[in-house]
């Protein structure tokens, strides 16, 4: 470690100051920890992204962009809203997501409705995201945020697996997610239920948008969390079998689907046990289309084809081996 | 009734740290709230920093978790470099450095308690703002408002381990009775030269205070009751 090369010379440093200098190589937070002026929001450095949201208020100062979140457009958006432009609404997953630990592992459940304000944008979206072969994550909140953050951490986990040569652990995913969400101070609106089985056993965690986490035997998140939690609190017990667990999760999600406006459509379930996982997409469909015309739907006038012209974009090239390969 | 589920996760909390002759006892309730909804009714607010130093967390859940994670990491490095267990004073100072230098962005009050061979059992309070003050006992969190008078009367020097733990459990239980943001179970951690002992007191087993009633027709009893006996032929 470069610890030993630190220059003790000029100033009397306490033990901890050089610890922080050394730790700078591992993660860059020294600037915000030991700056003599804690109000240094107007001079962000490229290395420190912790507590960076202060830049928003300094958008008038001419600061070159140095990576990380840029809030410059927020001022423009505020100005447009004042002039009367209606801001586009976010695609939120209103959502009921749940997880519980049963005898052999973890069961995750989610509904499948994605809302954009009062409109259902997607009647059958997937809220249970893949993180690792043995870890899955349900996401509630802004759909883009949950997708992006779970994809990002899933990639980081894969790289970590290549580097360590071991299966991913649930707490690794947890730490990566919580660090990311905390550094964005709740602006990344992703509330997650993370569950998986690793070498240390089954784990279930909830992660809130501000970066706090809880470790629980059963958990619910999203707008339908109260409805689902009431089912869990009444019926959960330790050591459930697989079928009992799936039944309880489906019941909790259905409770969210029928009692919460932000949740609806179908029930997705994911069962993770040691060395094995089952993704039961649309395990239950308690909201089928009520009326389908028995005659079927037909569209009389098809689109006319006037002319067909096919242009191949890639040339097929034949390669024939001629002569001997070059040898040194 | 607006539950405000988008509110940041905060721990309403009652946290206590008390020294006795031979070590310290840390105690806390277990309620984490998001607005008016109890997000976690069995959270563990007493987190480990090193083998011999624990910290009670209150205030914003995210902020306190991140601060204790960083300090655990720094103390781990420090222990390796020092070659012996870190002292409670060092742990408290690291907490204080983070809390003070980031005072505009953090909202968390912490109580650091532990045992080391130089000073014995010590309690350091690090409230909002980032001061650090060594105290024979410290209380924090929203429920602590109800305990200042209680401790003025009930605290005494050189208690035994049992007396200290009973005091802590009684105090947290009193705060839970009066503070809406505290509840759940009472967790205690006793740290002394022999090591660390964790105890757990479920909410329904605590003593009843003024105007508190015995549970009647409790759903817990009904659900956990055995089914009717099968008919015997």
Tab-separated table of C-alpha atoms in Angstrom, chain A residues 1 3 14-16 18-20 22-23 26-27 29 32-35 38-39 41 50-51 53 92 175 178-179 182 185 206 208 210-216 218 220 222-223 225-226 229 233-235, chain B residues 3 5-9 32 34 37-44 57 60-67 69-70 73-75 77-78 81-82 90 93-94 97-98 100-106 219 223:
chain	number	residue	atom	x	y	z
A	1	UNK	CA	0.000	0.000	0.000
A	3	UNK	CA	0.606	4.292	3.007
A	14	UNK	CA	-2.853	13.202	13.020
A	15	UNK	CA	-2.998	9.472	12.533
A	16	UNK	CA	-6.365	9.800	10.911
A	18	UNK	CA	-3.013	10.076	6.567
A	19	UNK	CA	-5.515	7.266	6.880
A	20	UNK	CA	-7.879	9.405	4.861
A	22	UNK	CA	-4.573	6.545	1.870
A	23	UNK	CA	-8.232	5.799	1.634
A	26	UNK	CA	-9.949	3.474	-2.590
A	27	UNK	CA	-12.793	5.957	-2.626
A	29	UNK	CA	-14.350	11.383	-0.153
A	32	UNK	CA	-15.620	16.717	1.571
A	33	UNK	CA	-14.372	15.337	4.853
A	34	UNK	CA	-11.323	17.445	5.508
A	35	UNK	CA	-11.883	20.587	3.508
A	38	UNK	CA	-17.276	22.838	4.581
A	39	UNK	CA	-19.309	25.099	2.294
A	41	UNK	CA	-20.240	23.550	-3.064
A	50	UNK	CA	-20.384	12.506	-2.476
A	51	UNK	CA	-22.968	15.153	-1.554
A	53	UNK	CA	-26.318	17.982	-5.196
A	92	UNK	CA	-43.704	5.126	-12.079
A	175	UNK	CA	-23.629	-2.348	-0.417
A	178	UNK	CA	-26.960	1.588	-0.970
A	179	UNK	CA	-23.774	3.495	-1.756
A	182	UNK	CA	-27.090	7.474	-0.812
A	185	UNK	CA	-29.446	11.742	-1.732
A	206	UNK	CA	-35.120	-3.635	1.630
A	208	UNK	CA	-34.970	2.895	0.426
A	210	UNK	CA	-32.221	7.651	0.492
A	211	UNK	CA	-29.892	4.732	0.933
A	212	UNK	CA	-31.006	3.143	4.178
A	213	UNK	CA	-31.423	-0.617	4.321
A	214	UNK	CA	-33.215	-3.107	6.518
A	215	UNK	CA	-32.726	-6.823	6.855
A	216	UNK	CA	-35.975	-8.634	7.429
A	218	UNK	CA	-40.476	-10.632	5.233
A	220	UNK	CA	-43.013	-5.207	1.338
A	222	UNK	CA	-44.292	0.307	-2.997
A	223	UNK	CA	-47.685	1.973	-2.839
A	225	UNK	CA	-46.934	-2.182	0.689
A	226	UNK	CA	-49.439	-1.545	3.462
A	229	UNK	CA	-47.819	-6.132	4.813
A	233	UNK	CA	-48.250	-9.794	9.469
A	234	UNK	CA	-51.330	-11.957	9.830
A	235	UNK	CA	-50.089	-15.115	8.157
B	3	UNK	CA	-48.901	8.523	5.504
B	5	UNK	CA	-44.488	6.986	2.301
B	6	UNK	CA	-41.964	9.013	0.317
B	7	UNK	CA	-40.521	10.587	3.413
B	8	UNK	CA	-36.946	9.634	4.115
B	9	UNK	CA	-36.595	6.701	6.413
B	32	UNK	CA	-37.998	2.772	11.939
B	34	UNK	CA	-41.285	6.494	6.997
B	37	UNK	CA	-45.830	4.229	8.567
B	38	UNK	CA	-43.604	1.900	10.538
B	39	UNK	CA	-41.225	0.613	7.873
B	40	UNK	CA	-39.403	-1.788	10.166
B	41	UNK	CA	-40.754	-2.749	13.579
B	42	UNK	CA	-37.757	-4.864	14.549
B	43	UNK	CA	-34.719	-2.933	13.413
B	44	UNK	CA	-31.361	-3.160	15.134
B	57	UNK	CA	-27.925	5.248	15.807
B	60	UNK	CA	-31.991	9.630	9.458
B	61	UNK	CA	-31.571	5.898	8.853
B	62	UNK	CA	-29.539	6.349	5.673
B	63	UNK	CA	-27.174	8.935	7.154
B	64	UNK	CA	-26.510	6.950	10.319
B	65	UNK	CA	-25.950	3.702	8.399
B	66	UNK	CA	-23.488	5.338	6.045
B	67	UNK	CA	-21.582	7.064	8.852
B	69	UNK	CA	-20.200	1.922	7.724
B	70	UNK	CA	-17.416	4.402	7.013
B	73	UNK	CA	-14.037	0.610	7.762
B	74	UNK	CA	-11.654	3.244	9.156
B	75	UNK	CA	-11.479	1.486	12.521
B	77	UNK	CA	-7.747	-0.193	9.071
B	78	UNK	CA	-6.726	1.564	12.252
B	81	UNK	CA	-2.108	-0.586	11.756
B	82	UNK	CA	-2.151	-0.146	15.507
B	90	UNK	CA	-10.729	6.917	18.824
B	93	UNK	CA	-13.529	10.851	17.428
B	94	UNK	CA	-13.862	9.273	14.000
B	97	UNK	CA	-15.016	13.992	12.416
B	98	UNK	CA	-17.589	12.734	9.923
B	100	UNK	CA	-18.893	17.682	12.262
B	101	UNK	CA	-17.333	18.120	8.840
B	102	UNK	CA	-20.545	17.129	7.095
B	103	UNK	CA	-22.899	18.774	9.532
B	104	UNK	CA	-24.893	20.522	6.805
B	105	UNK	CA	-25.729	17.315	5.049
B	106	UNK	CA	-26.153	14.793	7.836
B	219	UNK	CA	-54.784	-11.572	17.806
B	223	UNK	CA	-53.522	-17.033	15.867
